[in-house]
Short mmCIF file of C-alpha atoms and ligand atoms in Angstrom, two decimals:
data_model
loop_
_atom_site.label_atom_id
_atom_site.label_comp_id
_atom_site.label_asym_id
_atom_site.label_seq_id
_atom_site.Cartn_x
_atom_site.Cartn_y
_atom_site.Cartn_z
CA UNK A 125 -5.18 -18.77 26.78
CA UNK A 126 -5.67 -18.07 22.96
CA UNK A 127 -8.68 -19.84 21.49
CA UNK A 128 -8.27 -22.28 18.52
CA UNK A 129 -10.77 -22.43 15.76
CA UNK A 130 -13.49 -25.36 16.25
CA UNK A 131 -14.20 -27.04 13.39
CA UNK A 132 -17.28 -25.75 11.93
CA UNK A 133 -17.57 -22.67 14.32
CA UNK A 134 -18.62 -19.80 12.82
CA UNK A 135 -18.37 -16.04 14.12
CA UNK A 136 -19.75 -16.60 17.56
CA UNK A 137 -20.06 -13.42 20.30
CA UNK A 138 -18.32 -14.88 23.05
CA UNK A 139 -15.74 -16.04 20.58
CA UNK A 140 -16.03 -12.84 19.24
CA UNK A 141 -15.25 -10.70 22.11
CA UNK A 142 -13.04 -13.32 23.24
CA UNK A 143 -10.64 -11.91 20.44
CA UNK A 144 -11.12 -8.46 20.47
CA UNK A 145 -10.16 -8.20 24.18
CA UNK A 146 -6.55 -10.18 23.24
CA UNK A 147 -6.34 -7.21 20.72
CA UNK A 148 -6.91 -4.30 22.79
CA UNK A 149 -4.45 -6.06 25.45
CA UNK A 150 -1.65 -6.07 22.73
CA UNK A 151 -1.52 -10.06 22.35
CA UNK A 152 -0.03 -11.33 19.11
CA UNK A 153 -2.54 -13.82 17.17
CA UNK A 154 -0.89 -16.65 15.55
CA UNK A 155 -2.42 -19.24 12.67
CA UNK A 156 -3.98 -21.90 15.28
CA UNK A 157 -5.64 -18.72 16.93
CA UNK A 158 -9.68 -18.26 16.53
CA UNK A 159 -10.02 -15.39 14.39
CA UNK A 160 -13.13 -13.73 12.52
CA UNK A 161 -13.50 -14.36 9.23
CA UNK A 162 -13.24 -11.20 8.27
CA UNK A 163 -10.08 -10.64 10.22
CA UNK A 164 -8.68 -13.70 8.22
CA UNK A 165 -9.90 -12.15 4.81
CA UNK A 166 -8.22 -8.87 5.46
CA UNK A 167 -5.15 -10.13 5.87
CA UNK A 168 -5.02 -12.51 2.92
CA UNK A 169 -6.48 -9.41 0.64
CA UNK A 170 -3.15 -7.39 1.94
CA UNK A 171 -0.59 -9.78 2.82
CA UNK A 172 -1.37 -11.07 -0.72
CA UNK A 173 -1.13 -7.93 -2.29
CA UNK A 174 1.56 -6.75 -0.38
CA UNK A 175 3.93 -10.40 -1.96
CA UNK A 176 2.48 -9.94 -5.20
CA UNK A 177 4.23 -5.87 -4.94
CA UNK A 178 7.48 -7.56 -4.11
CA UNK A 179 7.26 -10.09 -7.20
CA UNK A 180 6.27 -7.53 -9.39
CA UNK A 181 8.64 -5.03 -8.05
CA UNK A 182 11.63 -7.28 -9.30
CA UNK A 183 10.76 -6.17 -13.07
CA UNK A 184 11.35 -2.40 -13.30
CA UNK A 185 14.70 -2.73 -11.60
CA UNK A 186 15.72 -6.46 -13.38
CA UNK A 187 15.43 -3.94 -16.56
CA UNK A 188 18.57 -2.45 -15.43
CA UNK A 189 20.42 -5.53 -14.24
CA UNK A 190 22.44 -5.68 -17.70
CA UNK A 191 23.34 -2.10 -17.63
CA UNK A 192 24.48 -1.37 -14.77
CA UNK A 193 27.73 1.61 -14.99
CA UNK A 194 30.36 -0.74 -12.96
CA UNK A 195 30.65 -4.01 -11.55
CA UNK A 196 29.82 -2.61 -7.61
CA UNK A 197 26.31 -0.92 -8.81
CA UNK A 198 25.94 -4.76 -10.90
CA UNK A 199 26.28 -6.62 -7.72
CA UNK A 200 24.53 -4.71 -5.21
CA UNK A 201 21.48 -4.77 -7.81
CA UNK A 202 21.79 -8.06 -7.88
CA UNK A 203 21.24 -8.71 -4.69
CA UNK A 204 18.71 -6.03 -4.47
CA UNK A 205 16.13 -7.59 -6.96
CA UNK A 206 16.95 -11.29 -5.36
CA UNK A 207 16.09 -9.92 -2.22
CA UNK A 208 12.72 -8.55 -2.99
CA UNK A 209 11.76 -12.55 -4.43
CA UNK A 210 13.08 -13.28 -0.80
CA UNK A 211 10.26 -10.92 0.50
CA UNK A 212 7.64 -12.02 -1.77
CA UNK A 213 8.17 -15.31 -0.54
CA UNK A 214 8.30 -14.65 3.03
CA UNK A 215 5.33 -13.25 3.09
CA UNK A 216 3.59 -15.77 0.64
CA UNK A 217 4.06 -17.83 3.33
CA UNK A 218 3.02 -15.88 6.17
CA UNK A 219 -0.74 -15.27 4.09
CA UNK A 220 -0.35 -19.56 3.61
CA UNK A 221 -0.70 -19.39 7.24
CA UNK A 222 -4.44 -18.56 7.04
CA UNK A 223 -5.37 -21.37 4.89
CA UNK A 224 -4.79 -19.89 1.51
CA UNK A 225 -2.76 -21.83 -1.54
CA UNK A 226 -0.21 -19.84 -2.66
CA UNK A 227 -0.89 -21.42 -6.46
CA UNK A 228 -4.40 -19.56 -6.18
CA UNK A 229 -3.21 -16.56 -4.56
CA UNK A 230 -0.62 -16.29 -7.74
CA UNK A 231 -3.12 -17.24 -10.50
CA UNK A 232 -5.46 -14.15 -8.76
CA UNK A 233 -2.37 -12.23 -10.10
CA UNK A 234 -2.03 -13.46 -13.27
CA UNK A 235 -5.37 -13.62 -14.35
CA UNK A 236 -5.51 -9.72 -12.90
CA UNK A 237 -7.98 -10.30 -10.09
CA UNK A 238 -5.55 -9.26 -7.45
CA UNK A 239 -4.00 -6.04 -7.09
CA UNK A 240 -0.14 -5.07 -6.43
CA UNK A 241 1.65 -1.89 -5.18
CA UNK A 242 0.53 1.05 -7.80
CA UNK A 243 4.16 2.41 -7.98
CA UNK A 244 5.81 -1.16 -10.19
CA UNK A 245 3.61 0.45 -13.23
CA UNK A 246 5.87 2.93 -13.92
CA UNK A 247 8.88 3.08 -16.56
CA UNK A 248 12.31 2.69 -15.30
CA UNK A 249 13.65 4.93 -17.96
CA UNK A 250 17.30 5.92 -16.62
CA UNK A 251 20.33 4.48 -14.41
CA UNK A 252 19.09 7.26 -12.36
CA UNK A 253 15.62 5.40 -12.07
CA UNK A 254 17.17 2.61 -10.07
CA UNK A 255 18.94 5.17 -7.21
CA UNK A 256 15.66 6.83 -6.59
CA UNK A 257 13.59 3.93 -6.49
CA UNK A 258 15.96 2.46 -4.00
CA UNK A 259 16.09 5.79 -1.92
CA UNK A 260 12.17 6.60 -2.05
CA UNK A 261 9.93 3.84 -3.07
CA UNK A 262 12.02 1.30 -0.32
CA UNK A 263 12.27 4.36 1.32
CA UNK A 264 8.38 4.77 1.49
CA UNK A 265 7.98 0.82 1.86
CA UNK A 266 10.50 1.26 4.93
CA UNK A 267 7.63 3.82 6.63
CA UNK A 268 4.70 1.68 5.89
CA UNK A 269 6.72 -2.09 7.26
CA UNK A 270 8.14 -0.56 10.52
CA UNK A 271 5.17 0.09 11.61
CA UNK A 272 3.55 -3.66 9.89
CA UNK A 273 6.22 -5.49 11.75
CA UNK A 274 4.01 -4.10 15.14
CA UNK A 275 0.90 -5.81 13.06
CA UNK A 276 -1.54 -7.77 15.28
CA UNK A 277 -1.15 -10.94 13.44
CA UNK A 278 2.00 -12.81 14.56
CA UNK A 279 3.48 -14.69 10.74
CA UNK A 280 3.13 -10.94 9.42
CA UNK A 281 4.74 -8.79 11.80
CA UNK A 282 7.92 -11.41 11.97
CA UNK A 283 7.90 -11.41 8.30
CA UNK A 284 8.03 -7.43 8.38
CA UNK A 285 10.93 -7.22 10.75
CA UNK A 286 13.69 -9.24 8.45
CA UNK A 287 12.50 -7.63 5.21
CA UNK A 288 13.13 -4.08 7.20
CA UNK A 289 16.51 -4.51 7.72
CA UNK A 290 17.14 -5.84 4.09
CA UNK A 291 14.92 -2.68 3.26
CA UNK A 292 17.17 -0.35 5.00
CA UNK A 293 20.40 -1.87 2.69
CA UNK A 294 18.22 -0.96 -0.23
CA UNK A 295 17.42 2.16 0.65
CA UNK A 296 20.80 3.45 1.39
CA UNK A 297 22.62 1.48 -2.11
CA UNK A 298 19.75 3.57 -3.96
CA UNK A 299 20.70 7.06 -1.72
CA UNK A 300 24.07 6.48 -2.21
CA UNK A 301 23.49 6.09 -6.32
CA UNK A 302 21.44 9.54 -5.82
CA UNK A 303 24.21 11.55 -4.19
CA UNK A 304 26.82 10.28 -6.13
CA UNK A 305 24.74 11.30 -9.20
CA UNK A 306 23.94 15.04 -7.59
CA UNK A 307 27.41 15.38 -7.06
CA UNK A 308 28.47 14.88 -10.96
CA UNK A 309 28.63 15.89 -14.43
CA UNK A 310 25.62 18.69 -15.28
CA UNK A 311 24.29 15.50 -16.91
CA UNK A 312 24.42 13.15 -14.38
CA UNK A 313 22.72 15.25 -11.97
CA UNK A 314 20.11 16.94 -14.89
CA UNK A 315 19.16 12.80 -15.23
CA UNK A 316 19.06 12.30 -11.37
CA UNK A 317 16.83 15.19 -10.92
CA UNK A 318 14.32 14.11 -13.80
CA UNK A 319 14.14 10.29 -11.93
CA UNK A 320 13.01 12.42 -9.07
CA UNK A 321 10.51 14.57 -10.85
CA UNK A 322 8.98 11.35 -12.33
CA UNK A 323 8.93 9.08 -9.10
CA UNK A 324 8.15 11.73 -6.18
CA UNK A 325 4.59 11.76 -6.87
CA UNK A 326 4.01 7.68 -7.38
CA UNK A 327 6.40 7.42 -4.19
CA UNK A 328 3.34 9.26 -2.25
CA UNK A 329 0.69 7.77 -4.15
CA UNK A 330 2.49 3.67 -2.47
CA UNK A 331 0.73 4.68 0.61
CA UNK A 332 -2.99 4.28 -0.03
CA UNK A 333 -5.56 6.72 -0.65
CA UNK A 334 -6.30 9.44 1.90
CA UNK A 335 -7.96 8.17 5.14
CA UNK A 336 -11.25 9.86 4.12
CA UNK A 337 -11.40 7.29 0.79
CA UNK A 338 -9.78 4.12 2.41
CA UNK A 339 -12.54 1.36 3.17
CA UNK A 340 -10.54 -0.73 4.69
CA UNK A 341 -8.72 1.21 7.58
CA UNK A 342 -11.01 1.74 10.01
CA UNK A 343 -11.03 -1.95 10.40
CA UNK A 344 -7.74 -2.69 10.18
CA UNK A 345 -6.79 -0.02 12.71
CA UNK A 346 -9.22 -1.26 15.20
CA UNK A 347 -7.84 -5.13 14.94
CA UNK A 348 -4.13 -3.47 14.93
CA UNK A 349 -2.87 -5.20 11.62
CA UNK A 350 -2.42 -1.14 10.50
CA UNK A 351 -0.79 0.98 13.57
CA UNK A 352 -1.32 4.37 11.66
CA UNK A 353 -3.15 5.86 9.08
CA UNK A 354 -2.56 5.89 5.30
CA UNK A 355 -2.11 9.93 6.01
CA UNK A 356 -0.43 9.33 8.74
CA UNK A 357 2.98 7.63 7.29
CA UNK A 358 2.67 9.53 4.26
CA UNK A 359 3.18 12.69 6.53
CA UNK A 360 5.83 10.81 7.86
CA UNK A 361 7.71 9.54 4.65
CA UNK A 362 7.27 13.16 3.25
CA UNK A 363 8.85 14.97 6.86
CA UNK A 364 11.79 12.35 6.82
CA UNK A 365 12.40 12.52 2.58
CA UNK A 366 12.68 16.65 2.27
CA UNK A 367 15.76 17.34 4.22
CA UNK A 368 17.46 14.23 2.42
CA UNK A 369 16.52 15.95 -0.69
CA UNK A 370 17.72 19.07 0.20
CA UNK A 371 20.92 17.50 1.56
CA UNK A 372 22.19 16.68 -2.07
CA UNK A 373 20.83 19.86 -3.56
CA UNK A 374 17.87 18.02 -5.61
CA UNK A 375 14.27 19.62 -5.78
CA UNK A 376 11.33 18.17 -5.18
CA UNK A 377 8.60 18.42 -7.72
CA UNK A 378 6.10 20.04 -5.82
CA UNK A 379 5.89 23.72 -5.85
CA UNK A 380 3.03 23.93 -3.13
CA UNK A 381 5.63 21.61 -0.76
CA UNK A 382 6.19 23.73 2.25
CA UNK A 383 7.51 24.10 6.03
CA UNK A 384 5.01 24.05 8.54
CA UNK A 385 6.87 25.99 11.67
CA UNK A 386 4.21 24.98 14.46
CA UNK A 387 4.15 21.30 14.01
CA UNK A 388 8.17 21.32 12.32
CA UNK A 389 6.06 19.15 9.21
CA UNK A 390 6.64 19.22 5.66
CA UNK A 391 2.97 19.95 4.27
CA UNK A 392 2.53 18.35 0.73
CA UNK A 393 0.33 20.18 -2.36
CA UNK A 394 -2.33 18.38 -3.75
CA UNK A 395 -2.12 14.64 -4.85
CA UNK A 396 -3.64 13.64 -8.48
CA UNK A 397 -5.86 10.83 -6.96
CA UNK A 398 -7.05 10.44 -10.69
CA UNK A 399 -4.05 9.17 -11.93
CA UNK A 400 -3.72 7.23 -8.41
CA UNK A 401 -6.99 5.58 -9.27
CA UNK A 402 -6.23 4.80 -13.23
CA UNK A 403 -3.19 2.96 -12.60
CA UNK A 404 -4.61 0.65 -9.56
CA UNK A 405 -7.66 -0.02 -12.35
CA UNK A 406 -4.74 -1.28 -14.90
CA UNK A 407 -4.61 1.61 -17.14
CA UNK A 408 -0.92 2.54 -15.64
CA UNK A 409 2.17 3.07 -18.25
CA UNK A 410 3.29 -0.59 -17.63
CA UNK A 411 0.82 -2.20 -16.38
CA UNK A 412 -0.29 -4.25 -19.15
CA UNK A 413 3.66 -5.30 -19.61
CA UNK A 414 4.13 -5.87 -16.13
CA UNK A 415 1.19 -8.58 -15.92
CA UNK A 416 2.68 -9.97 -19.48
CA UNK A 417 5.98 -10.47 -18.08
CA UNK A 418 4.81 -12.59 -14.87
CA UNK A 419 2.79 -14.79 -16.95
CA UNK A 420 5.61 -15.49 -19.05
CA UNK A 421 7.97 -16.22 -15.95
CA UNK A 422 5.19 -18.26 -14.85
CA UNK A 423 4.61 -20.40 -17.79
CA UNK A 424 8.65 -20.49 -18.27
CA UNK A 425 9.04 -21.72 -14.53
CA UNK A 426 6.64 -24.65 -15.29
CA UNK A 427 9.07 -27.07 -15.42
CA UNK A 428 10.96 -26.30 -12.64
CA UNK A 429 7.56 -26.20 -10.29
CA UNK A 430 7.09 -29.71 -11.74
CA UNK A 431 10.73 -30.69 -10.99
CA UNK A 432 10.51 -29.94 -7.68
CA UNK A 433 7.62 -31.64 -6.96
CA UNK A 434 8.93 -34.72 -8.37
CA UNK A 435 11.97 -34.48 -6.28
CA UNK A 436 10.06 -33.64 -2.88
CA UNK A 437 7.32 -36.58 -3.84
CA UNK A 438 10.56 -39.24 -3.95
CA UNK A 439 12.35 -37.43 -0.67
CA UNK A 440 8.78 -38.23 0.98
CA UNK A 441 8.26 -41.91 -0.17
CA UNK A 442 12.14 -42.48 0.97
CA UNK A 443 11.58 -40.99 3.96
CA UNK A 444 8.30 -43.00 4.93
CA UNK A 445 10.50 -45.87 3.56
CA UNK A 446 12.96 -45.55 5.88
CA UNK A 447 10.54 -45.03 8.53
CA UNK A 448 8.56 -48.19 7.99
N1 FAQ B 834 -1.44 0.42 -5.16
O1 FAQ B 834 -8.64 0.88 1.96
P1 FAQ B 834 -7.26 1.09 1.43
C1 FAQ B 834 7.66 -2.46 -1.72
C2 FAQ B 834 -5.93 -0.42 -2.89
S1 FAQ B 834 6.27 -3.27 -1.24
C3 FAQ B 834 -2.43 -0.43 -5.53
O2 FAQ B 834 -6.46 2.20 1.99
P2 FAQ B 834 -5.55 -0.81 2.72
C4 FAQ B 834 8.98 -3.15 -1.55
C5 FAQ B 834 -6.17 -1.31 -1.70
O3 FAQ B 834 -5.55 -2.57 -1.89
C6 FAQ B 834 4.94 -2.19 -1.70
N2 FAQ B 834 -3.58 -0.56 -4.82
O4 FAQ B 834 -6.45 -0.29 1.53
C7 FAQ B 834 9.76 -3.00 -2.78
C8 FAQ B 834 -7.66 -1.36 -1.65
O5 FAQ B 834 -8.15 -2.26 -2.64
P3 FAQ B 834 -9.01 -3.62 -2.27
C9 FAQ B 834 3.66 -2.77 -1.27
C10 FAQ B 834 -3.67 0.18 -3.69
O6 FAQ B 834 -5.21 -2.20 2.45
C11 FAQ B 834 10.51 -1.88 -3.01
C12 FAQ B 834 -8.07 0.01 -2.11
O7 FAQ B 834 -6.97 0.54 -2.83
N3 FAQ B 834 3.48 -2.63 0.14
O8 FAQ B 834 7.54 -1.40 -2.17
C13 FAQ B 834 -2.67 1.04 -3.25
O9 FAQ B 834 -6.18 -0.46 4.03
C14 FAQ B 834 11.26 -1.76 -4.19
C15 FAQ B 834 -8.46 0.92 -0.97
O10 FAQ B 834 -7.31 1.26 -0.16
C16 FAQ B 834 2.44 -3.20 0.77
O11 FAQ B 834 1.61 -3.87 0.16
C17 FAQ B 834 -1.52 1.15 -4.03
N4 FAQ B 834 -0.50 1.97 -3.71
O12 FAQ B 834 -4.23 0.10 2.61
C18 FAQ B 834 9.76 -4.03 -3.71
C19 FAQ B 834 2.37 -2.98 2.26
N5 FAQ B 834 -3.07 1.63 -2.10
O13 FAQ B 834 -8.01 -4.64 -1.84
C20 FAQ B 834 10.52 -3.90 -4.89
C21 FAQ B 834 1.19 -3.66 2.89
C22 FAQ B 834 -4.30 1.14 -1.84
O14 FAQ B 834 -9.95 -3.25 -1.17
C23 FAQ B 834 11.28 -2.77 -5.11
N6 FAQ B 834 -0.07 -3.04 2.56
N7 FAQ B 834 -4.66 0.29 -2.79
O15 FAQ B 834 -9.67 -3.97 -3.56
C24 FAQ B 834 -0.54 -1.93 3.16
O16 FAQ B 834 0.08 -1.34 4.02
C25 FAQ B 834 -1.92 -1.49 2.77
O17 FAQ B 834 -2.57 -2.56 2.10
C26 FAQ B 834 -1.95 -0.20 1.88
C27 FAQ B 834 -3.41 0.05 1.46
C28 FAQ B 834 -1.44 0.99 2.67
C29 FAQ B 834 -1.12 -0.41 0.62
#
């Protein structure tokens, strides 16, 4: 039977051990669960993270909403950049779960104390920009939440599974925008190969730094919230990305990228961890505008936070009115 958290109990052994034997046997822990602190704090720090990266990962494509080339590519945009708020909010719900406020966990954001996906501080500077965001950086996201929606922590891993399959829509609207581009004008496809030149690198930078330099996934791998390494599902985004590059003729910018014959892998040159490491500390091309432009959504979006509240203060007091 799963253990619920006593009030006041701290991390006791029994308790302790208690919890990592339901993890090594697979079980899924849900909110009421007894859980470590630390196991609690680990997944606010990511799930947090991981909704902020969906808020902030409506602005670089929003930026293209107005220009889209036709009606279709309007629409499915659209719905593309709605569905991401979707995901935010799913899974600022799943970290509420643990006992978190999602007011705080946004005001971490705004005031810059929390961090968000690396890869939304970077220009979206073509129509090209929004295919190849939609074929690699979902398609990278896709890598990393297959293997999340297997996470040990039940609200998370449910989360993961629904956002997949909206994932997979956006990945293939965004390869379908590359192909059609690779297939056109000299133009079209010069403009489709520069979104590619500018995004590859970011697109393998989304997964973390290398195992070697990542604090935190030892213990996530051990309590199964990660199921494989940072390495690991780059290795795998990279092996599954090349052939559908080479499938519509576009290079990838990466002149050490080559075919490993014994293990059938595509084996990656070097990443520039420096510039990994400059835009997580803020000092990205857009970070600073990013950040700007949720506070101002935030501060605009006042008044409909307060409306709400109003309105589900009087459905409450009717309610209990009724029920008296
Ligand atoms: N950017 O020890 P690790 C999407 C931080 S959603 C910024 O390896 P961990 C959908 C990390 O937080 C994209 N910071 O950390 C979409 C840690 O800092 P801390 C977001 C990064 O947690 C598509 C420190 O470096 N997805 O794209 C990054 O074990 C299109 C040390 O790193 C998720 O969040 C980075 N790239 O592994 C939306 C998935 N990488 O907190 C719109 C869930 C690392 O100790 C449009 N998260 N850091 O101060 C995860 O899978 C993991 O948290 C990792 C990092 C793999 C991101």
């Amino acid at each position: 039977m799963p253990q619920t958290r006593a009030p006041g109990s701290t991390e006791d052994p029994a308790m302790t051990a208690a919890f990592e034997a339901r993890i090594a046997a697979g079980e899924s822990i849900e909110p009421k669960d007894w859980m470590p602190e630390r196991y609690r704090r680990q997944l606010v720090r990511m799930m947090s993270q991981h909704a902020h990266s969906e808020v902030v990962g409506m602005l670089p494509e929003a930026n293209w909403i107005t220009r889209a080339p036709s009606l279709r590519r309007k629409v499915g945009l659209l719905a593309k950049v709605q569905d991401e708020a979707g995901h935010g909010l799913y899974i600022y719900c799943g970290a509420e779960t643990l006992g978190v406020d999602r007011a705080e966990l946004v005001q971490q954001l705004l005031d810059g104390r929390a961090k968000y996906s690396s890869i939304f501080n970077y220009p979206t500077l073509s129509w090209a920009d929004i295919g190849v965001i939609g074929w690699l950086v979902d398609g990278a996201a896709i890598v990393n939440q297959t293997v999340l929606a297997k996470a040990s922590y039940g609200p998370y891993a449910r989360a993961m599974i629904r956002i997949c399959k909206e994932e997979n829509f956006h990945k293939r609207q965004g390869y379908e925008i590359v192909s059609t581009l690779a297939a056109g004008t000299p133009a079209q496809k010069a403009m489709v190969q520069d979104a590619v030149n500018r995004w590859w690198w970011p697109s393998l930078m989304m997964f973390g730094p290398s195992d070697t330099e990542s604090p935190n996934s030892a213990e996530l791998l051990r309590w199964k919230v990660k199921r494989k390494s940072n390495d690991e599902l780059r290795q795998r985004f990279v092996n599954l990305t090349v052939p559908q590059a080479i499938a519509v003729a576009l290079t990838l910018p990466d002149p050490a990228l080559r075919h490993d014959e014994a293990t059938d892998a595509w084996i990656s040159g070097p990443i520039d961890w420096d510039e990994f490491h400059e835009v997580v500390r803020g000092n990205g091309p857009c970070n600073r505008e990013r950040l700007q432009a949720r506070r101002a959504a935030h501060d605009e979006g006042t008044w409909v936070r307060e409306a709400a509240s109003a309105y589900a203060a009087r459905q409450r007091a009717k309610q209990a009115t009724a029920a008296a």
